[in-house]
XYZ file of N, CA and C in Angstrom:
249
model
N 91.456 96.295 85.853
C 91.375 97.715 86.152
C 90.881 97.889 87.562
N 91.646 98.522 88.416
C 91.330 98.635 89.817
C 90.782 99.990 90.148
N 89.609 100.101 90.625
C 89.000 101.343 91.040
C 88.512 101.192 92.458
N 88.656 102.229 93.230
C 88.240 102.127 94.614
C 88.051 103.484 95.289
N 87.663 103.451 96.544
C 87.401 104.629 97.286
C 88.606 105.558 97.450
N 89.807 104.976 97.236
C 90.982 105.776 97.500
C 91.315 106.758 96.404
N 90.702 106.608 95.225
C 91.039 107.441 94.076
C 89.929 108.310 93.592
N 88.847 108.478 94.373
C 87.731 109.293 93.909
C 87.587 110.574 94.702
N 87.007 111.573 94.056
C 86.794 112.841 94.782
C 85.834 112.656 95.989
N 86.039 113.505 96.956
C 85.171 113.452 98.139
C 84.148 114.551 98.071
N 82.909 114.191 98.404
C 81.848 115.175 98.441
C 81.369 115.199 99.873
N 81.256 116.330 100.510
C 80.820 116.440 101.868
C 79.394 116.851 101.933
N 78.407 115.947 102.049
C 77.039 116.307 102.086
C 76.545 116.884 103.365
N 77.208 116.626 104.505
C 76.838 117.137 105.809
C 78.074 117.092 106.687
N 78.017 117.815 107.777
C 79.130 117.841 108.734
C 79.401 116.429 109.218
N 80.649 116.023 109.183
C 81.036 114.691 109.679
C 80.762 113.602 108.709
N 80.301 113.852 107.539
C 80.003 112.803 106.526
C 80.853 112.991 105.304
N 81.262 111.874 104.711
C 81.984 111.937 103.471
C 81.295 110.953 102.521
N 81.085 111.390 101.288
C 80.434 110.479 100.303
C 81.424 110.131 99.233
N 81.507 108.852 98.925
C 82.380 108.383 97.871
C 81.531 107.758 96.829
N 81.722 108.257 95.582
C 81.116 107.555 94.413
C 82.168 106.693 93.866
N 81.945 105.417 93.695
C 82.929 104.525 93.181
C 83.364 104.864 91.776
N 82.458 105.439 90.998
C 82.819 105.871 89.683
C 82.222 107.288 89.532
N 82.976 108.350 89.878
C 82.400 109.713 89.936
C 82.029 110.241 88.522
N 82.449 109.629 87.470
C 82.125 110.163 86.148
C 80.814 109.589 85.578
N 80.204 108.665 86.286
C 78.961 108.020 85.822
C 77.848 109.078 85.846
N 76.982 109.033 84.841
C 75.879 109.964 84.712
C 74.719 109.508 85.514
N 74.583 108.190 85.738
C 73.412 107.680 86.484
C 73.675 107.636 87.973
N 72.652 107.825 88.747
C 72.837 107.776 90.235
C 73.011 106.285 90.629
N 73.740 106.062 91.725
C 73.919 104.688 92.176
C 72.641 104.072 92.632
N 72.503 102.771 92.452
C 71.335 102.028 92.858
C 71.406 101.552 94.281
N 72.604 101.651 94.871
C 72.791 101.218 96.241
C 73.670 102.238 96.986
N 73.255 102.621 98.180
C 74.019 103.474 99.014
C 74.344 102.745 100.353
N 75.576 102.634 100.676
C 76.025 101.971 101.952
C 76.424 103.041 102.909
N 75.956 102.967 104.139
C 76.305 103.949 105.163
C 77.191 103.250 106.158
N 78.385 103.843 106.395
C 79.308 103.341 107.417
C 79.382 104.424 108.490
N 78.979 104.063 109.695
C 79.036 104.986 110.855
C 80.278 104.638 111.656
N 81.193 105.603 111.866
C 82.422 105.353 112.582
C 82.401 106.135 113.828
N 82.779 105.481 114.919
C 82.976 106.142 116.216
C 84.164 105.482 116.936
N 85.229 106.303 117.033
C 86.449 105.924 117.701
C 86.984 104.533 117.206
N 87.027 104.374 115.879
C 87.614 103.119 115.322
C 88.684 103.529 114.240
N 89.746 104.226 114.662
C 90.754 104.643 113.653
C 91.492 103.491 113.024
N 91.620 102.363 113.702
C 92.310 101.191 113.148
C 91.408 100.427 112.210
N 90.157 100.262 112.577
C 89.264 99.416 111.817
C 88.640 100.132 110.561
N 88.464 101.466 110.646
C 87.839 102.198 109.556
C 88.499 102.001 108.213
N 89.813 102.133 108.115
C 90.425 101.985 106.761
C 90.230 100.573 106.164
N 90.302 99.582 107.040
C 90.134 98.181 106.548
C 88.677 97.932 106.101
N 87.747 98.519 106.885
C 86.351 98.354 106.533
C 86.054 98.986 105.175
N 86.519 100.231 105.020
C 86.285 100.962 103.766
C 86.985 100.273 102.562
N 88.166 99.780 102.818
C 88.865 99.076 101.715
C 88.078 97.844 101.306
N 87.466 97.138 102.247
C 86.671 95.960 101.897
C 85.415 96.304 101.075
N 85.000 97.584 101.166
C 83.853 98.035 100.431
C 84.211 98.577 99.058
N 85.491 98.722 98.786
C 85.913 99.304 97.504
C 85.632 98.359 96.361
N 85.556 98.878 95.180
C 85.153 98.101 93.982
C 86.097 96.915 93.712
N 87.330 97.055 94.115
C 88.325 95.985 93.886
C 87.960 94.687 94.641
N 87.183 94.854 95.700
C 86.822 93.664 96.535
C 85.402 93.179 96.253
N 84.706 93.730 95.311
C 83.324 93.345 95.068
C 83.201 92.441 93.895
N 82.170 91.616 93.861
C 81.865 90.760 92.745
C 80.427 91.029 92.266
N 80.249 90.948 90.977
C 78.953 91.073 90.372
C 78.229 92.353 90.637
N 78.966 93.442 90.858
C 78.371 94.767 90.966
C 79.319 95.765 90.321
N 78.793 96.565 89.447
C 79.593 97.592 88.799
C 80.012 98.671 89.750
N 81.159 99.290 89.555
C 81.636 100.299 90.456
C 80.744 101.533 90.492
N 79.988 101.751 89.447
C 79.083 102.952 89.442
C 77.678 102.599 89.917
N 77.506 101.375 90.395
C 76.188 100.938 90.936
C 75.995 101.222 92.401
N 77.063 101.634 93.063
C 76.933 101.854 94.516
C 77.828 103.032 94.946
N 77.494 103.542 96.153
C 78.291 104.602 96.762
C 78.446 104.243 98.243
N 79.497 104.779 98.855
C 79.752 104.542 100.290
C 79.701 105.867 100.994
N 78.805 105.963 101.970
C 78.729 107.201 102.772
C 79.330 106.905 104.137
N 80.303 107.753 104.520
C 81.034 107.546 105.803
C 80.609 108.663 106.679
N 80.132 108.338 107.872
C 79.741 109.314 108.909
C 80.592 109.135 110.130
N 81.311 110.156 110.507
C 82.053 110.128 111.786
C 81.102 110.609 112.810
N 80.774 109.757 113.764
C 79.776 110.037 114.768
C 80.393 110.647 116.026
N 81.239 111.680 115.874
C 81.802 112.352 117.016
C 83.010 111.720 117.616
N 83.825 111.033 116.839
C 85.041 110.378 117.356
C 85.955 111.380 117.920
N 86.747 110.990 118.957
C 87.804 111.842 119.559
C 89.083 111.119 119.473
N 90.003 111.514 118.660
C 89.913 112.634 117.712
C 89.085 112.224 116.528
N 88.629 113.207 115.707
C 87.811 112.883 114.492
C 88.524 111.904 113.615
N 87.787 111.165 112.829
C 88.329 110.241 111.845
C 89.154 111.067 110.866
N 90.382 110.693 110.627
C 91.230 111.417 109.668
C 90.762 111.205 108.219
N 90.362 112.282 107.543
C 89.837 112.145 106.147
C 90.852 111.481 105.218
N 92.157 111.598 105.531
C 93.171 110.978 104.669
C 93.146 109.477 104.788
N 92.582 108.912 105.891
C 92.438 107.478 106.033
C 91.343 106.907 105.127
N 90.446 107.787 104.743
C 89.287 107.378 103.923
C 89.791 107.514 102.486
């Protein structure tokens, strides 16, 4: 069963930030939050985020962590569809 950042709803906690819950239906809060700060890396950002998706992880449940993505003023801004 493949779950990842590409299939989950996006929550915008602050301007320029996107929060991904690997398993948005989980009732418990994640025990780990990863913060990815992006600045003018449109090519690297999708690969970095894909590597953090649940499909690439071992020995951690998909609901045990979340990935927070912060676009730190990129020009042009990081495309939300890439995330």
